[in-house]
CSV table of C-alpha atoms in Angstrom, one decimal:
chain,number,residue,atom,x,y,z
A,7,GLY,CA,60.8,140.7,114.1
A,8,GLN,CA,63.4,141.0,116.8
A,9,ASN,CA,63.0,141.8,120.5
A,10,ILE,CA,66.0,142.1,122.8
A,11,ASP,CA,65.7,142.7,126.5
A,12,GLN,CA,68.3,143.9,129.0
A,13,PRO,CA,68.0,145.4,132.4
A,14,THR,CA,68.1,149.2,132.2
A,15,GLU,CA,70.5,149.9,135.1
A,16,MET,CA,72.7,147.9,137.5
A,17,THR,CA,75.1,148.9,140.3
A,18,ALA,CA,78.0,146.9,141.6
A,19,THR,CA,80.9,147.4,143.9
A,20,GLU,CA,84.5,147.8,142.8
A,21,GLY,CA,86.3,144.4,142.9
A,22,ALA,CA,83.1,142.4,142.7
A,23,ILE,CA,81.5,140.3,139.9
A,24,VAL,CA,78.5,141.4,137.9
A,25,GLN,CA,76.3,139.5,135.5
A,26,ILE,CA,74.3,141.4,132.8
A,27,ASN,CA,71.6,139.4,131.2
A,28,CYS,CA,70.1,139.6,127.7
A,29,THR,CA,67.2,137.7,126.3
A,30,TYR,CA,66.1,137.8,122.7
A,31,GLN,CA,63.3,136.6,120.5
A,32,THR,CA,64.2,136.7,116.9
A,33,SER,CA,63.1,135.1,113.6
A,34,GLY,CA,66.3,133.2,113.2
A,35,PHE,CA,69.7,133.7,114.8
A,36,ASN,CA,73.1,134.2,113.4
A,37,GLY,CA,75.3,135.3,116.4
A,38,LEU,CA,75.2,137.6,119.4
A,39,PHE,CA,77.6,140.4,120.3
A,40,TRP,CA,78.3,142.4,123.4
A,41,TYR,CA,79.5,146.0,123.1
A,42,GLN,CA,80.7,148.5,125.7
A,43,GLN,CA,79.8,152.1,125.4
A,44,HIS,CA,81.1,154.9,127.7
A,45,ALA,CA,79.0,158.0,127.9
A,46,GLY,CA,79.2,160.1,124.7
A,47,GLU,CA,81.5,157.7,123.0
A,48,ALA,CA,81.3,155.0,120.3
A,49,PRO,CA,80.4,151.4,121.2
A,50,THR,CA,83.4,149.1,121.2
A,51,PHE,CA,83.4,145.4,120.6
A,52,LEU,CA,83.7,143.1,123.6
A,53,SER,CA,82.6,139.6,122.6
A,54,TYR,CA,80.9,137.3,120.1
A,55,ASN,CA,78.9,134.1,120.6
A,56,VAL,CA,77.3,131.9,118.0
A,57,LEU,CA,77.5,128.5,119.7
A,58,ASP,CA,76.2,127.6,123.1
A,59,GLY,CA,78.6,128.0,125.9
A,60,LEU,CA,81.0,130.3,127.6
A,61,GLU,CA,83.6,132.5,125.8
A,62,GLU,CA,86.2,134.0,128.1
A,63,LYS,CA,88.4,137.0,127.4
A,64,GLY,CA,90.3,138.3,130.4
A,65,ARG,CA,88.0,139.8,133.0
A,66,PHE,CA,85.1,139.5,130.6
A,67,SER,CA,83.1,136.4,129.7
A,68,SER,CA,80.0,135.9,127.7
A,69,PHE,CA,77.6,133.0,127.7
A,70,LEU,CA,75.0,131.9,125.2
A,71,SER,CA,72.1,129.4,125.2
A,72,ARG,CA,70.4,129.4,121.9
A,73,SER,CA,67.5,127.2,123.0
A,74,LYS,CA,66.6,129.6,125.7
A,75,GLY,CA,67.3,132.8,123.7
A,76,TYR,CA,69.5,133.9,126.5
A,77,SER,CA,73.0,135.4,126.9
A,78,TYR,CA,74.9,137.0,129.8
A,79,LEU,CA,78.0,139.1,130.1
A,80,LEU,CA,80.1,138.5,133.2
A,81,LEU,CA,82.5,141.1,134.4
A,82,LYS,CA,85.0,140.1,137.1
A,83,GLU,CA,87.2,142.2,139.4
A,84,LEU,CA,85.2,145.2,138.6
A,85,GLN,CA,87.1,148.5,138.1
A,86,MET,CA,85.7,152.0,138.2
A,87,LYS,CA,86.5,152.3,134.5
A,88,ASP,CA,84.0,149.6,133.8
A,89,SER,CA,81.2,152.1,134.5
A,90,ALA,CA,79.5,152.2,131.1
A,91,SER,CA,76.6,150.9,129.1
A,92,TYR,CA,76.7,147.4,127.9
A,93,LEU,CA,74.8,146.6,124.7
A,94,CYS,CA,73.6,143.2,123.6
A,95,ALA,CA,73.2,142.9,119.8
A,96,VAL,CA,71.8,140.1,117.6
A,97,ARG,CA,72.8,139.6,114.0
A,98,ARG,CA,70.0,139.5,111.6
A,99,PRO,CA,69.8,136.2,109.7
A,100,ASN,CA,69.6,137.6,106.2
A,101,SER,CA,71.8,137.4,103.3
A,102,GLY,CA,74.0,140.2,104.4
A,103,ASN,CA,74.4,138.7,107.9
A,104,THR,CA,76.1,141.7,109.3
A,105,PRO,CA,73.4,144.2,110.2
A,106,LEU,CA,73.0,144.1,114.0
A,107,VAL,CA,69.8,144.7,116.1
A,108,PHE,CA,70.7,146.2,119.4
A,109,GLY,CA,69.0,146.0,122.8
A,110,LYS,CA,68.6,149.3,124.7
A,111,GLY,CA,71.6,148.7,126.8
A,112,THR,CA,72.3,148.2,130.5
A,113,ARG,CA,74.0,151.1,132.3
A,114,LEU,CA,76.4,149.8,134.9
A,115,SER,CA,77.6,152.0,137.7
A,116,VAL,CA,80.6,150.7,139.6
A,117,ILE,CA,80.9,152.2,143.1
A,118,ALA,CA,83.7,152.2,145.6
B,10,GLU,CA,95.3,153.6,112.0
B,11,ALA,CA,92.2,151.6,111.2
B,12,GLN,CA,89.2,153.7,111.8
B,13,VAL,CA,85.8,155.0,110.8
B,14,THR,CA,85.7,158.8,110.4
B,15,GLN,CA,82.5,160.8,110.7
B,16,ASN,CA,82.1,164.5,110.1
B,17,PRO,CA,81.0,166.7,111.6
B,18,ARG,CA,81.1,165.7,115.3
B,19,TYR,CA,78.5,168.3,116.2
B,20,LEU,CA,75.9,170.1,114.1
B,21,ILE,CA,73.1,172.5,114.8
B,22,THR,CA,70.8,173.2,111.9
B,23,VAL,CA,67.3,174.5,111.2
B,24,THR,CA,64.3,172.6,110.0
B,25,GLY,CA,64.2,171.9,106.3
B,26,LYS,CA,67.8,172.7,105.5
B,27,LYS,CA,69.4,169.8,103.7
B,28,LEU,CA,72.5,168.3,105.3
B,29,THR,CA,74.9,165.5,104.8
B,30,VAL,CA,76.9,163.6,107.4
B,31,THR,CA,80.0,162.0,105.9
B,32,CYS,CA,81.4,158.6,106.9
B,33,SER,CA,84.6,157.1,105.6
B,34,GLN,CA,86.5,153.9,106.6
B,35,ASN,CA,90.0,152.9,105.7
B,36,MET,CA,89.7,149.1,106.4
B,37,ASN,CA,88.4,148.1,103.0
B,38,HIS,CA,85.2,146.8,104.7
B,39,GLU,CA,82.3,145.8,102.5
B,40,TYR,CA,79.6,146.4,105.1
B,41,MET,CA,78.6,149.8,106.4
B,42,SER,CA,75.7,151.0,108.4
B,43,TRP,CA,74.1,154.1,110.0
B,44,TYR,CA,72.5,154.0,113.4
B,45,ARG,CA,70.8,156.6,115.6
B,46,GLN,CA,70.9,156.5,119.3
B,47,ASP,CA,68.2,158.1,121.5
B,48,PRO,CA,67.7,158.0,125.3
B,49,GLY,CA,65.5,155.0,126.2
B,50,LEU,CA,65.5,153.7,122.7
B,51,GLY,CA,69.0,152.5,122.2
B,52,LEU,CA,70.8,152.1,118.8
B,53,ARG,CA,68.4,151.8,115.9
B,54,GLN,CA,69.5,151.0,112.4
B,55,ILE,CA,68.7,153.6,109.7
B,56,TYR,CA,70.3,152.1,106.6
B,57,TYR,CA,73.0,149.6,105.8
B,58,SER,CA,75.1,148.7,102.7
B,59,MET,CA,76.5,145.3,101.8
B,60,ASN,CA,78.7,146.6,99.0
B,61,VAL,CA,79.1,149.4,96.5
B,62,GLU,CA,75.7,150.4,95.1
B,63,VAL,CA,73.9,147.9,97.4
B,64,THR,CA,71.9,149.5,100.2
B,65,ASP,CA,68.9,148.5,102.2
B,66,LYS,CA,66.6,150.0,104.8
B,67,GLY,CA,67.0,149.4,108.5
B,68,ASP,CA,64.4,149.9,111.2
B,69,VAL,CA,64.0,153.7,111.0
B,70,PRO,CA,64.8,154.8,107.4
B,71,GLU,CA,62.1,157.5,107.0
B,72,GLY,CA,63.5,161.0,106.4
B,73,TYR,CA,67.0,159.7,105.5
B,74,LYS,CA,68.9,158.8,102.3
B,75,VAL,CA,72.2,157.1,101.8
B,76,SER,CA,74.5,156.3,98.9
B,77,ARG,CA,77.4,154.0,98.4
B,78,LYS,CA,79.3,155.0,95.3
B,79,GLU,CA,82.7,154.0,96.6
B,80,LYS,CA,83.6,151.3,99.1
B,81,ARG,CA,85.1,153.6,101.7
B,82,ASN,CA,82.3,156.2,101.8
B,83,PHE,CA,78.8,156.0,103.1
B,84,PRO,CA,77.2,159.5,103.5
B,85,LEU,CA,73.9,160.0,105.3
B,86,ILE,CA,71.6,162.6,103.8
B,87,LEU,CA,68.8,164.4,105.5
B,88,GLU,CA,66.9,166.2,102.7
B,89,SER,CA,64.6,168.1,104.9
B,90,PRO,CA,65.6,167.7,108.6
B,91,SER,CA,63.0,167.9,111.3
B,92,PRO,CA,63.3,168.3,115.1
B,93,ASN,CA,62.5,164.6,115.6
B,94,GLN,CA,65.8,163.8,113.8
B,95,THR,CA,67.7,165.4,116.7
B,96,SER,CA,69.9,162.5,117.8
B,97,LEU,CA,73.3,161.0,118.1
B,98,TYR,CA,74.3,159.3,114.9
B,99,PHE,CA,76.9,156.5,114.4
B,100,CYS,CA,78.4,155.2,111.3
B,101,ALA,CA,79.9,151.7,111.4
B,102,SER,CA,81.7,149.3,109.2
B,103,SER,CA,82.5,145.6,109.1
B,104,ARG,CA,84.2,143.1,106.8
B,105,GLY,CA,81.4,140.7,107.4
B,106,GLY,CA,81.7,137.0,108.2
B,107,ALA,CA,81.3,135.1,111.5
B,108,GLY,CA,82.5,136.9,114.5
B,109,ASN,CA,83.1,140.2,112.8
B,110,GLY,CA,80.9,142.9,114.3
B,111,TYR,CA,80.9,146.6,113.6
B,112,THR,CA,83.6,149.2,114.1
B,113,PHE,CA,81.9,152.4,115.0
B,114,GLY,CA,82.8,156.0,114.2
B,115,SER,CA,83.0,158.6,117.0
B,116,GLY,CA,79.4,159.8,116.4
B,117,THR,CA,77.7,163.0,115.2
B,118,ARG,CA,75.5,164.9,117.5
B,119,LEU,CA,72.8,166.6,115.5
B,120,THR,CA,70.4,169.1,116.7
B,121,VAL,CA,67.5,170.3,114.5
B,122,VAL,CA,65.8,173.5,115.7
């Protein structure tokens, strides 16, 4: 089976840096995604990692360690609009390889 | 515009009255999926489809049916809705392959009374 853990809530200050952690235990691994979801809206794709290391995309970076079953999403220069839930998702390692298993999400509040 | 379109956005219905939530994508994606999202439980997969006429159960398939007769459409059917199916539902599609996650529809908020 799959188990994905993220903190439930985090608060950070505008302009600061925040790191959102995700740990997973899965029977096989075929990639990890991060999504952003504003309240009442659809999740939107942020990043993808399949190999160990850091992937940087503007203010957002994502890190993966497959041996530790660990990933984090790093948000720099926080803005108020970054207040949202951040979802970690692991791709099932089956023949379809697309179905994603999601963690419960981390709700980030950015305060002035 | 590339998108996944779900209808309706909001629906209130009564227990036992069959309903269908439609989902259509215009990106020629092979993979489609339905999720439900509940407070404290996150997104849970109901069913997914890898191609026309190919569907499989996700983590919470009980009480739901799907069909994939055409590539672009993937309707979700609740034959006899119950109050525990009150939830926010998302349809999603992907072209598959490494690095290609899902594109989500805007969601359907369903209330079963």
